[in-house]
Structures are given as C-alpha cells and as structure tokens.
Amino acid sequence: MSKRYFYIMLILNMLTNIVAYVPTVLIKNRSNGALLGMFISLPIGMLLIFFFVKYISEFPEQGIPDILEKYTKKWFRFFYLFFQGFLWFIAGFVTLTIFTHISKQYINPELDELVMMISFLVIIFFGALMNSKHVLYAIEIILLLNLPFIAFIIFKTYTNHEIIWDSARVALTHYQEIPNFETISTASFVYTGYANLVIFNRYFKEVKVGFSIFILSFLGFITLVTTFFIPIGVHGFDGIGIYTFPWIATTEALRIELGFIERVSFLFLGLYINISIASVTLHWHVGMEQLKSIFPSVKIKKKDYTPMIILVVFSLLGLISQYFLDVEMVGRIARIWMMVLLPAQIMGIVLLKVILKRRDKPAK
C-alpha cells in the first residue's frame, strides 16, 4: 500500500483530538504546566514515531499479532494482545461517548441519547467489520471530503476579530510551570496515530518516515497549539475553565458569513461527527483484529464469526456504559486511559526491540 495511508492515520488522530478530552485536560492545567507539557510532548512524539516505525519496518507485511506468534510465548502473546485490544476499545469508546453526548446536546436535545448511539454504532459496526484495506480506503475518502472544510474553519478562527490575543498571552506567562505526567501523556496522544501500524503494517512492505517526521511532528504541535490557545483567546484565560468541551463552546461563539451558514458550530459539528465515526471505526477495527488473533475462531459453514462477536461485545459495552456512566465519569476514564497509553507505547517499542535482538542473535 502507499505510504500516504500511514500519514492518513496520523492526521485522523490529530483531528480527533481537537474536540476530545485533550483540550479539556490541557486547559484545566493552563496555569499548571500545560504550555511546557506541549513542548515536552513534541520530542516524545517524534521519538515514539521514529523508533516504532523503525522497528516494525523490520517485519515487513506483518502485524504485531503475527510477530508475537513467531517470537513470543503463547501466554505472553495472549495477555499482551488482550491488553492492547482493550486499550483500542477504550480509545473508540471514549470518542463515541463524547460525540454522542455532543450530538444530543447541540444538534437534537429531544432525541434519546441511547437511540443516537445505536444509530452511530450501526455505521461503526459495519465499518470496523470491513477488510483492513477497505477501512483505510474509507477513512481516506472521509478525510478528503472533510479536511478542506476543517482547514477553512481553523483559518477563520485564527483570523476572527473576536479572539482576544491578550488572553493567549496570559497563558504564555505560565511557561515556567512544571507539567504533571497527565499533561505530558495527554499532549503526547496527538502523535499516536502511528500505533495503528500494529495491524496495518501487514499491508506495507516498508514504512520510512525520514524528513517527514519533522513535518508530522510540526503538524501535531500546531494541532496542540490551536487546541489550546484558540478557546482561551475566545473565552478568556479564566472564562474558558467552565466549559466541558472548550472547542464546541468556541465554535458556538464564532460567526462566519458563508451563504446560509452563519454559525461556525453548525458546520463544525457535522465535520466532527464524520471524523469521529472514522476514528472509532479505525480504533475498533484495530482492537478487534488484535483480540481476534488470541481467541478461537467461531465458524459456521466455514464463515468466521469471531470479528462480528467481538464487535457486538464492543457495541454492547458501549451501550451499557452509556446507560450507567455520565460524561464526567467517562472523562475520568479517558484521563486514566491517556496516562496508561504513553507507558504502553514505550513498552511496545521496547518489546519490538527485544524481539529484534532475539531474532538477529546468531545461533550458537
């Protein structure tokens, strides 16, 4: 496959972060090290991308399940892939819950949230069930259709006269504050689209980032800067703290003159739902593929129903959580998940390095 699909996975992850819990965590810590945390996350993201791509490229046309099957014990493979599959499920679950809640609150408050989630799950279920190549093709089309409009909205926010840049300058005065681990780990999440190679590396003979790693890292950093400073500029350094979803509130406050579209939020919400559905589909597909490799196949008339069963479980867990968990509890789950994710990525890179050493070790 073309290397552009690797970039597509990274860009999709960056765009999803604009509305998700990343800006919430960063803005919550705006006077407690968020700025320095974003700067620290830049070299961390570059190193994660560089080393993961470098090591997994040593196993062309193989995913992590295939690599572990060859070079690790069965028990280790089971627990590692189960843990990783669960992390990918949580990634999709958090995004699904957020955009379901936002859709109800801002688009149709009268529609039951459970009904709305079921509507989204139907699309996500059949999308994640597709062949891995087709998943990437679908995401590419979604990005091509939505990216120009998202770029337009970001441009309009930067050039909007309602932004108070003095408020953004207030945030800059806190550059000496030391960030906590939550802030660094959350900011680093913007760079983690590369991790989907755990499955999609099966379709690449070789992935090399080269100089493009600097461009990708720069895009990730600009995403963080936009995510952090624009809401502060619109609502003020102190005023932004009251919002659960700062970017939704920001687009509500901005106006544009574009035919029948006056409010930025009208266009932004539609685009965000498209991007979120693509993101959940990708995450659940990767999670399903990892879990599928450790569970026995359930075949009826030679057709393997294991992927469908796993996605049904994912969907049911999402629906049950929607019924019992409020958005604040999901937010706490998201923050814990983001803090676990950075060590998990480092562990994955170390694991690949250890396997490489064992593979290349000359036989005695």
mmCIF file of C-alpha atoms in Angstrom:
data_model
loop_
_atom_site.group_PDB
_atom_site.id
_atom_site.type_symbol
_atom_site.label_atom_id
_atom_site.label_comp_id
_atom_site.label_asym_id
_atom_site.label_seq_id
_atom_site.Cartn_x
_atom_site.Cartn_y
_atom_site.Cartn_z
ATOM 1 C CA MET A 1 0.000 0.000 0.000
ATOM 2 C CA SER A 2 1.039 3.589 -0.494
ATOM 3 C CA LYS A 3 2.797 5.281 2.418
ATOM 4 C CA ARG A 4 0.158 8.023 2.348
ATOM 5 C CA TYR A 5 -2.127 5.760 4.397
ATOM 6 C CA PHE A 6 0.364 5.951 7.233
ATOM 7 C CA TYR A 7 0.061 9.738 7.138
ATOM 8 C CA ILE A 8 -3.726 9.457 6.936
ATOM 9 C CA MET A 9 -3.805 7.519 10.237
ATOM 10 C CA LEU A 10 -1.669 10.187 11.905
ATOM 11 C CA ILE A 11 -3.744 13.093 10.578
ATOM 12 C CA LEU A 12 -7.021 11.435 11.581
ATOM 13 C CA ASN A 13 -5.751 11.040 15.137
ATOM 14 C CA MET A 14 -4.650 14.692 15.248
ATOM 15 C CA LEU A 15 -8.042 15.939 14.039
ATOM 16 C CA THR A 16 -9.964 13.788 16.514
ATOM 17 C CA ASN A 17 -8.012 15.387 19.358
ATOM 18 C CA ILE A 18 -9.317 18.877 18.636
ATOM 19 C CA VAL A 19 -12.614 18.193 20.400
ATOM 20 C CA ALA A 20 -11.896 15.155 22.568
ATOM 21 C CA TYR A 21 -10.582 15.274 26.135
ATOM 22 C CA VAL A 22 -7.125 16.512 25.111
ATOM 23 C CA PRO A 23 -8.135 20.216 25.107
ATOM 24 C CA THR A 24 -10.105 19.708 28.340
ATOM 25 C CA VAL A 25 -7.047 18.361 30.169
ATOM 26 C CA LEU A 26 -4.677 20.956 28.712
ATOM 27 C CA ILE A 27 -6.977 23.884 29.505
ATOM 28 C CA LYS A 28 -7.619 22.553 33.013
ATOM 29 C CA ASN A 29 -3.841 22.698 33.533
ATOM 30 C CA ARG A 30 -3.375 26.010 31.685
ATOM 31 C CA SER A 31 -1.697 27.574 34.727
ATOM 32 C CA ASN A 32 -0.049 24.335 35.870
ATOM 33 C CA GLY A 33 2.379 23.403 33.128
ATOM 34 C CA ALA A 34 0.192 22.816 30.047
ATOM 35 C CA LEU A 35 2.415 25.020 27.873
ATOM 36 C CA LEU A 36 5.654 23.292 28.837
ATOM 37 C CA GLY A 37 3.872 19.929 28.624
ATOM 38 C CA MET A 38 3.050 20.594 24.972
ATOM 39 C CA PHE A 39 6.681 21.421 24.229
ATOM 40 C CA ILE A 40 7.897 18.295 26.047
ATOM 41 C CA SER A 41 5.420 16.150 24.129
ATOM 42 C CA LEU A 42 6.966 17.235 20.806
ATOM 43 C CA PRO A 43 10.300 15.342 21.153
ATOM 44 C CA ILE A 44 8.462 12.477 22.866
ATOM 45 C CA GLY A 45 6.108 12.181 19.888
ATOM 46 C CA MET A 46 8.996 12.354 17.407
ATOM 47 C CA LEU A 47 10.913 9.616 19.224
ATOM 48 C CA LEU A 48 7.857 7.383 19.528
ATOM 49 C CA ILE A 49 7.093 7.665 15.806
ATOM 50 C CA PHE A 50 10.734 7.205 14.790
ATOM 51 C CA PHE A 51 11.534 4.139 16.876
ATOM 52 C CA PHE A 52 8.205 2.354 16.427
ATOM 53 C CA VAL A 53 8.289 2.778 12.645
ATOM 54 C CA LYS A 54 11.975 1.820 12.530
ATOM 55 C CA TYR A 55 11.481 -1.409 14.483
ATOM 56 C CA ILE A 56 8.189 -2.583 12.980
ATOM 57 C CA SER A 57 9.567 -1.962 9.465
ATOM 58 C CA GLU A 58 11.981 -4.799 10.215
ATOM 59 C CA PHE A 59 8.958 -7.086 9.983
ATOM 60 C CA PRO A 60 7.500 -6.256 6.543
ATOM 61 C CA GLU A 61 3.885 -7.251 5.877
ATOM 62 C CA GLN A 62 3.424 -8.458 9.461
ATOM 63 C CA GLY A 63 1.269 -7.082 12.251
ATOM 64 C CA ILE A 64 2.004 -7.333 15.964
ATOM 65 C CA PRO A 65 -0.156 -10.491 16.331
ATOM 66 C CA ASP A 66 1.894 -12.202 13.588
ATOM 67 C CA ILE A 67 5.213 -11.087 15.119
ATOM 68 C CA LEU A 68 4.285 -12.229 18.626
ATOM 69 C CA GLU A 69 3.073 -15.589 17.315
ATOM 70 C CA LYS A 70 6.524 -16.248 15.868
ATOM 71 C CA TYR A 71 8.767 -14.907 18.618
ATOM 72 C CA THR A 72 6.983 -14.998 22.000
ATOM 73 C CA LYS A 73 5.339 -17.497 24.344
ATOM 74 C CA LYS A 74 1.649 -18.196 23.907
ATOM 75 C CA TRP A 75 0.717 -16.923 27.395
ATOM 76 C CA PHE A 76 2.574 -13.636 26.885
ATOM 77 C CA ARG A 77 1.024 -13.138 23.468
ATOM 78 C CA PHE A 78 -2.461 -13.657 24.924
ATOM 79 C CA PHE A 79 -2.123 -11.189 27.785
ATOM 80 C CA TYR A 80 -0.293 -8.559 25.746
ATOM 81 C CA LEU A 81 -2.764 -8.574 22.845
ATOM 82 C CA PHE A 82 -5.741 -8.676 25.215
ATOM 83 C CA PHE A 83 -4.391 -5.601 26.999
ATOM 84 C CA GLN A 84 -3.691 -3.812 23.709
ATOM 85 C CA GLY A 85 -7.085 -4.744 22.291
ATOM 86 C CA PHE A 86 -8.739 -3.335 25.402
ATOM 87 C CA LEU A 87 -6.787 -0.063 25.031
ATOM 88 C CA TRP A 88 -8.025 0.301 21.443
ATOM 89 C CA PHE A 89 -11.572 -0.421 22.552
ATOM 90 C CA ILE A 90 -11.345 2.346 25.168
ATOM 91 C CA ALA A 91 -9.953 4.732 22.521
ATOM 92 C CA GLY A 92 -13.047 4.217 20.384
ATOM 93 C CA PHE A 93 -15.430 4.096 23.349
ATOM 94 C CA VAL A 94 -14.315 7.483 24.705
ATOM 95 C CA THR A 95 -14.660 9.174 21.301
ATOM 96 C CA LEU A 96 -18.046 7.511 20.693
ATOM 97 C CA THR A 97 -19.411 8.646 24.051
ATOM 98 C CA ILE A 98 -18.175 12.210 23.573
ATOM 99 C CA PHE A 99 -19.658 12.798 20.132
ATOM 100 C CA THR A 100 -22.936 11.081 21.109
ATOM 101 C CA HIS A 101 -23.283 13.431 24.077
ATOM 102 C CA ILE A 102 -22.310 16.468 21.985
ATOM 103 C CA SER A 103 -24.728 15.484 19.198
ATOM 104 C CA LYS A 104 -27.628 15.257 21.646
ATOM 105 C CA GLN A 105 -26.745 18.475 23.442
ATOM 106 C CA TYR A 106 -26.097 20.663 20.407
ATOM 107 C CA ILE A 107 -27.962 19.055 17.487
ATOM 108 C CA ASN A 108 -31.114 17.347 18.798
ATOM 109 C CA PRO A 109 -31.688 17.629 22.580
ATOM 110 C CA GLU A 110 -35.056 15.853 22.305
ATOM 111 C CA LEU A 111 -33.627 12.623 20.864
ATOM 112 C CA ASP A 112 -32.784 9.895 23.369
ATOM 113 C CA GLU A 113 -29.004 9.541 23.761
ATOM 114 C CA LEU A 114 -29.203 5.742 23.628
ATOM 115 C CA VAL A 115 -31.064 5.845 20.302
ATOM 116 C CA MET A 116 -28.464 8.260 18.941
ATOM 117 C CA MET A 117 -25.604 5.983 19.994
ATOM 118 C CA ILE A 118 -27.284 2.964 18.362
ATOM 119 C CA SER A 119 -27.524 4.939 15.107
ATOM 120 C CA PHE A 120 -23.789 5.677 15.212
ATOM 121 C CA LEU A 121 -22.949 2.098 16.248
ATOM 122 C CA VAL A 122 -24.664 0.645 13.170
ATOM 123 C CA ILE A 123 -22.284 2.612 10.925
ATOM 124 C CA ILE A 124 -19.227 1.893 13.087
ATOM 125 C CA PHE A 125 -20.032 -1.820 13.411
ATOM 126 C CA PHE A 126 -20.174 -2.496 9.683
ATOM 127 C CA GLY A 127 -17.257 -0.147 9.029
ATOM 128 C CA ALA A 128 -14.983 -1.922 11.518
ATOM 129 C CA LEU A 129 -16.072 -5.273 10.121
ATOM 130 C CA MET A 130 -14.628 -4.448 6.705
ATOM 131 C CA ASN A 131 -11.329 -5.717 5.385
ATOM 132 C CA SER A 132 -8.387 -3.673 6.762
ATOM 133 C CA LYS A 133 -7.582 -2.226 3.332
ATOM 134 C CA HIS A 134 -11.175 -1.109 2.848
ATOM 135 C CA VAL A 135 -11.133 0.577 6.265
ATOM 136 C CA LEU A 136 -8.171 2.686 5.149
ATOM 137 C CA TYR A 137 -9.817 3.469 1.803
ATOM 138 C CA ALA A 138 -12.978 4.657 3.578
ATOM 139 C CA ILE A 139 -11.001 6.828 6.004
ATOM 140 C CA GLU A 140 -9.085 8.365 3.115
ATOM 141 C CA ILE A 141 -12.348 9.361 1.412
ATOM 142 C CA ILE A 142 -13.761 10.819 4.653
ATOM 143 C CA LEU A 143 -10.615 12.887 5.186
ATOM 144 C CA LEU A 144 -10.560 14.130 1.592
ATOM 145 C CA LEU A 145 -14.174 15.285 1.911
ATOM 146 C CA ASN A 146 -13.838 16.893 5.352
ATOM 147 C CA LEU A 147 -10.272 18.179 5.621
ATOM 148 C CA PRO A 148 -10.719 21.271 3.382
ATOM 149 C CA PHE A 149 -13.671 22.457 5.487
ATOM 150 C CA ILE A 150 -11.831 21.801 8.765
ATOM 151 C CA ALA A 151 -8.836 23.768 7.468
ATOM 152 C CA PHE A 152 -11.225 26.580 6.486
ATOM 153 C CA ILE A 153 -12.759 26.681 9.986
ATOM 154 C CA ILE A 154 -9.342 26.759 11.656
ATOM 155 C CA PHE A 155 -8.274 29.563 9.320
ATOM 156 C CA LYS A 156 -11.431 31.533 10.135
ATOM 157 C CA THR A 157 -10.865 31.111 13.880
ATOM 158 C CA TYR A 158 -7.299 32.416 13.658
ATOM 159 C CA THR A 159 -8.412 35.446 11.630
ATOM 160 C CA ASN A 160 -11.561 36.153 13.655
ATOM 161 C CA HIS A 161 -11.723 39.604 15.240
ATOM 162 C CA GLU A 162 -13.487 38.236 18.330
ATOM 163 C CA ILE A 163 -10.326 36.488 19.541
ATOM 164 C CA ILE A 164 -8.641 38.324 22.411
ATOM 165 C CA TRP A 165 -4.962 37.594 21.883
ATOM 166 C CA ASP A 166 -4.094 39.211 25.210
ATOM 167 C CA SER A 167 -5.751 36.225 26.895
ATOM 168 C CA ALA A 168 -3.490 33.899 24.926
ATOM 169 C CA ARG A 169 -0.508 35.965 26.055
ATOM 170 C CA VAL A 170 -1.584 35.433 29.666
ATOM 171 C CA ALA A 171 -1.283 31.680 29.074
ATOM 172 C CA LEU A 172 2.255 32.229 27.771
ATOM 173 C CA THR A 173 3.284 33.774 31.085
ATOM 174 C CA HIS A 174 2.936 30.325 32.698
ATOM 175 C CA TYR A 175 5.712 28.819 30.590
ATOM 176 C CA GLN A 176 7.868 28.082 33.640
ATOM 177 C CA GLU A 177 5.279 25.903 35.371
ATOM 178 C CA ILE A 178 6.331 22.241 35.551
ATOM 179 C CA PRO A 179 3.741 19.895 33.970
ATOM 180 C CA ASN A 180 2.498 16.737 35.643
ATOM 181 C CA PHE A 181 2.541 13.334 33.964
ATOM 182 C CA GLU A 182 -1.126 13.572 32.975
ATOM 183 C CA THR A 183 -0.472 16.728 30.955
ATOM 184 C CA ILE A 184 2.565 15.307 29.141
ATOM 185 C CA SER A 185 0.884 11.985 28.394
ATOM 186 C CA THR A 186 -2.297 13.697 27.160
ATOM 187 C CA ALA A 187 -0.379 16.099 24.918
ATOM 188 C CA SER A 188 1.637 13.164 23.512
ATOM 189 C CA PHE A 189 -1.585 11.443 22.441
ATOM 190 C CA VAL A 190 -1.854 13.735 19.409
ATOM 191 C CA TYR A 191 1.136 11.937 17.833
ATOM 192 C CA THR A 192 -0.066 8.349 18.394
ATOM 193 C CA GLY A 193 -1.791 7.657 15.078
ATOM 194 C CA TYR A 194 1.317 5.673 14.086
ATOM 195 C CA ALA A 195 0.359 2.953 16.591
ATOM 196 C CA ASN A 196 -2.326 1.629 14.234
ATOM 197 C CA LEU A 197 0.545 0.013 12.331
ATOM 198 C CA VAL A 198 0.244 -2.839 14.831
ATOM 199 C CA ILE A 199 -2.325 -4.187 12.359
ATOM 200 C CA PHE A 200 -1.901 -2.169 9.167
ATOM 201 C CA ASN A 201 1.805 -2.956 8.851
ATOM 202 C CA ARG A 202 0.535 -6.168 7.230
ATOM 203 C CA TYR A 203 -0.083 -4.111 4.106
ATOM 204 C CA PHE A 204 3.241 -2.271 3.978
ATOM 205 C CA LYS A 205 6.493 -3.687 2.651
ATOM 206 C CA GLU A 206 8.381 -0.840 4.272
ATOM 207 C CA VAL A 207 7.486 2.354 6.104
ATOM 208 C CA LYS A 208 10.115 5.061 6.343
ATOM 209 C CA VAL A 209 9.466 8.469 7.819
ATOM 210 C CA GLY A 210 12.795 10.224 7.103
ATOM 211 C CA PHE A 211 12.489 14.011 6.961
ATOM 212 C CA SER A 212 8.696 13.762 7.033
ATOM 213 C CA ILE A 213 8.900 13.041 10.769
ATOM 214 C CA PHE A 214 9.661 16.739 11.304
ATOM 215 C CA ILE A 215 6.642 17.763 9.220
ATOM 216 C CA LEU A 216 4.378 15.303 11.067
ATOM 217 C CA SER A 217 5.648 16.450 14.457
ATOM 218 C CA PHE A 218 5.174 20.096 13.454
ATOM 219 C CA LEU A 219 1.566 19.375 12.402
ATOM 220 C CA GLY A 220 0.949 17.653 15.726
ATOM 221 C CA PHE A 221 2.379 20.587 17.639
ATOM 222 C CA ILE A 222 0.310 23.096 15.631
ATOM 223 C CA THR A 223 -2.756 20.984 16.439
ATOM 224 C CA LEU A 224 -1.955 21.247 20.153
ATOM 225 C CA VAL A 225 -1.329 25.000 19.912
ATOM 226 C CA THR A 226 -4.627 25.504 18.076
ATOM 227 C CA THR A 227 -6.481 23.259 20.513
ATOM 228 C CA PHE A 228 -5.104 25.196 23.488
ATOM 229 C CA PHE A 229 -4.859 28.859 22.521
ATOM 230 C CA ILE A 230 -7.959 29.473 20.358
ATOM 231 C CA PRO A 231 -10.523 28.645 23.089
ATOM 232 C CA ILE A 232 -8.552 30.752 25.581
ATOM 233 C CA GLY A 233 -8.467 33.620 23.084
ATOM 234 C CA VAL A 234 -12.230 33.480 22.575
ATOM 235 C CA HIS A 235 -13.419 32.993 26.168
ATOM 236 C CA GLY A 236 -10.562 34.473 28.166
ATOM 237 C CA PHE A 237 -7.945 32.812 30.349
ATOM 238 C CA ASP A 238 -10.296 32.491 33.324
ATOM 239 C CA GLY A 239 -13.599 32.143 31.465
ATOM 240 C CA ILE A 240 -12.596 29.045 29.475
ATOM 241 C CA GLY A 241 -12.377 26.926 32.618
ATOM 242 C CA ILE A 242 -16.154 26.478 32.959
ATOM 243 C CA TYR A 243 -16.623 24.503 29.725
ATOM 244 C CA THR A 244 -16.563 20.698 29.469
ATOM 245 C CA PHE A 245 -15.889 20.808 25.727
ATOM 246 C CA PRO A 246 -13.979 24.052 25.080
ATOM 247 C CA TRP A 247 -13.884 23.782 21.283
ATOM 248 C CA ILE A 248 -17.631 23.302 20.942
ATOM 249 C CA ALA A 249 -18.196 26.385 23.081
ATOM 250 C CA THR A 250 -15.623 28.231 20.978
ATOM 251 C CA THR A 251 -17.303 27.452 17.659
ATOM 252 C CA GLU A 252 -20.649 28.451 19.216
ATOM 253 C CA ALA A 253 -19.190 31.882 19.922
ATOM 254 C CA LEU A 254 -17.801 32.465 16.418
ATOM 255 C CA ARG A 255 -19.708 33.695 13.366
ATOM 256 C CA ILE A 256 -18.908 33.441 9.664
ATOM 257 C CA GLU A 257 -20.544 34.746 6.503
ATOM 258 C CA LEU A 258 -20.877 31.714 4.259
ATOM 259 C CA GLY A 259 -24.216 31.674 2.469
ATOM 260 C CA PHE A 260 -26.877 30.123 4.685
ATOM 261 C CA ILE A 261 -24.236 29.098 7.268
ATOM 262 C CA GLU A 262 -23.793 31.768 9.913
ATOM 263 C CA ARG A 263 -22.618 29.849 12.975
ATOM 264 C CA VAL A 264 -19.294 28.020 12.809
ATOM 265 C CA SER A 265 -20.660 25.321 15.126
ATOM 266 C CA PHE A 266 -23.263 24.273 12.530
ATOM 267 C CA LEU A 267 -20.529 23.253 10.090
ATOM 268 C CA PHE A 268 -18.001 22.163 12.712
ATOM 269 C CA LEU A 269 -20.304 19.645 14.436
ATOM 270 C CA GLY A 270 -21.142 17.906 11.173
ATOM 271 C CA LEU A 271 -17.479 17.614 10.263
ATOM 272 C CA TYR A 272 -16.539 16.440 13.751
ATOM 273 C CA ILE A 273 -19.148 13.674 13.689
ATOM 274 C CA ASN A 274 -17.723 12.402 10.374
ATOM 275 C CA ILE A 275 -14.152 12.435 11.719
ATOM 276 C CA SER A 276 -15.213 10.805 14.999
ATOM 277 C CA ILE A 277 -17.054 7.969 13.258
ATOM 278 C CA ALA A 278 -13.935 7.327 11.149
ATOM 279 C CA SER A 279 -11.750 7.381 14.275
ATOM 280 C CA VAL A 280 -13.924 4.947 16.243
ATOM 281 C CA THR A 281 -14.164 2.652 13.222
ATOM 282 C CA LEU A 282 -10.368 2.601 12.900
ATOM 283 C CA HIS A 283 -9.733 2.035 16.616
ATOM 284 C CA TRP A 284 -12.307 -0.719 16.977
ATOM 285 C CA HIS A 285 -11.071 -2.425 13.832
ATOM 286 C CA VAL A 286 -7.507 -2.479 15.207
ATOM 287 C CA GLY A 287 -8.739 -3.637 18.620
ATOM 288 C CA MET A 288 -10.890 -6.344 17.052
ATOM 289 C CA GLU A 289 -8.023 -7.639 14.898
ATOM 290 C CA GLN A 290 -5.750 -7.942 17.940
ATOM 291 C CA LEU A 291 -8.364 -9.757 20.012
ATOM 292 C CA LYS A 292 -9.365 -11.972 17.087
ATOM 293 C CA SER A 293 -5.828 -13.346 16.934
ATOM 294 C CA ILE A 294 -5.938 -14.712 20.508
ATOM 295 C CA PHE A 295 -9.453 -16.153 20.636
ATOM 296 C CA PRO A 296 -10.541 -19.398 18.944
ATOM 297 C CA SER A 297 -12.430 -18.985 15.688
ATOM 298 C CA VAL A 298 -16.203 -19.377 15.755
ATOM 299 C CA LYS A 299 -17.054 -20.774 12.329
ATOM 300 C CA ILE A 300 -20.444 -21.602 10.880
ATOM 301 C CA LYS A 301 -20.417 -23.088 7.379
ATOM 302 C CA LYS A 302 -16.738 -22.086 7.045
ATOM 303 C CA LYS A 303 -17.514 -18.419 7.776
ATOM 304 C CA ASP A 304 -15.586 -16.929 10.709
ATOM 305 C CA TYR A 305 -17.919 -15.007 13.017
ATOM 306 C CA THR A 306 -15.251 -14.101 15.600
ATOM 307 C CA PRO A 307 -14.812 -10.492 14.358
ATOM 308 C CA MET A 308 -18.575 -9.969 14.464
ATOM 309 C CA ILE A 309 -18.826 -11.375 18.003
ATOM 310 C CA ILE A 310 -16.017 -9.105 19.243
ATOM 311 C CA LEU A 311 -17.639 -6.024 17.700
ATOM 312 C CA VAL A 312 -21.019 -6.995 19.178
ATOM 313 C CA VAL A 313 -19.334 -7.124 22.596
ATOM 314 C CA PHE A 314 -17.713 -3.723 21.943
ATOM 315 C CA SER A 315 -21.108 -2.282 20.957
ATOM 316 C CA LEU A 316 -22.920 -3.758 23.973
ATOM 317 C CA LEU A 317 -20.254 -2.436 26.348
ATOM 318 C CA GLY A 318 -20.664 0.992 24.753
ATOM 319 C CA LEU A 319 -24.472 0.893 25.164
ATOM 320 C CA ILE A 320 -24.321 -0.371 28.754
ATOM 321 C CA SER A 321 -21.747 2.284 29.667
ATOM 322 C CA GLN A 322 -23.901 4.943 28.023
ATOM 323 C CA TYR A 323 -26.766 3.928 30.310
ATOM 324 C CA PHE A 324 -24.807 3.766 33.577
ATOM 325 C CA LEU A 325 -21.974 6.297 33.152
ATOM 326 C CA ASP A 326 -22.330 10.060 32.874
ATOM 327 C CA VAL A 327 -19.999 12.215 30.787
ATOM 328 C CA GLU A 328 -17.921 13.188 33.862
ATOM 329 C CA MET A 329 -17.203 9.537 34.651
ATOM 330 C CA VAL A 330 -16.257 8.874 31.031
ATOM 331 C CA GLY A 331 -13.938 11.881 31.293
ATOM 332 C CA ARG A 332 -12.183 10.300 34.287
ATOM 333 C CA ILE A 333 -11.855 7.031 32.361
ATOM 334 C CA ALA A 334 -10.388 8.959 29.423
ATOM 335 C CA ARG A 335 -7.805 10.683 31.630
ATOM 336 C CA ILE A 336 -6.702 7.378 33.193
ATOM 337 C CA TRP A 337 -6.536 5.784 29.749
ATOM 338 C CA MET A 338 -4.351 8.596 28.398
ATOM 339 C CA MET A 339 -1.943 8.201 31.320
ATOM 340 C CA VAL A 340 -1.707 4.459 30.679
ATOM 341 C CA LEU A 341 -1.274 4.927 26.933
ATOM 342 C CA LEU A 342 2.172 6.579 26.969
ATOM 343 C CA PRO A 343 3.845 3.830 29.064
ATOM 344 C CA ALA A 344 2.038 1.234 26.924
ATOM 345 C CA GLN A 345 3.522 2.749 23.755
ATOM 346 C CA ILE A 346 7.006 2.757 25.242
ATOM 347 C CA MET A 347 6.503 -0.852 26.327
ATOM 348 C CA GLY A 348 5.503 -1.769 22.762
ATOM 349 C CA ILE A 349 8.654 -0.203 21.337
ATOM 350 C CA VAL A 350 10.854 -1.957 23.905
ATOM 351 C CA LEU A 351 9.121 -5.246 23.107
ATOM 352 C CA LEU A 352 9.835 -4.864 19.378
ATOM 353 C CA LYS A 353 13.479 -4.067 20.133
ATOM 354 C CA VAL A 354 13.840 -7.167 22.334
ATOM 355 C CA ILE A 355 12.256 -9.367 19.658
ATOM 356 C CA LEU A 356 14.585 -7.885 17.037
ATOM 357 C CA LYS A 357 17.636 -8.651 19.180
ATOM 358 C CA ARG A 358 16.499 -12.232 19.701
ATOM 359 C CA ARG A 359 15.740 -12.696 16.023
ATOM 360 C CA ASP A 360 19.077 -11.343 14.876
ATOM 361 C CA LYS A 361 21.111 -13.098 17.551
ATOM 362 C CA PRO A 362 23.403 -15.625 15.862
ATOM 363 C CA ALA A 363 22.720 -19.234 16.744
ATOM 364 C CA LYS A 364 25.421 -20.893 18.851
#
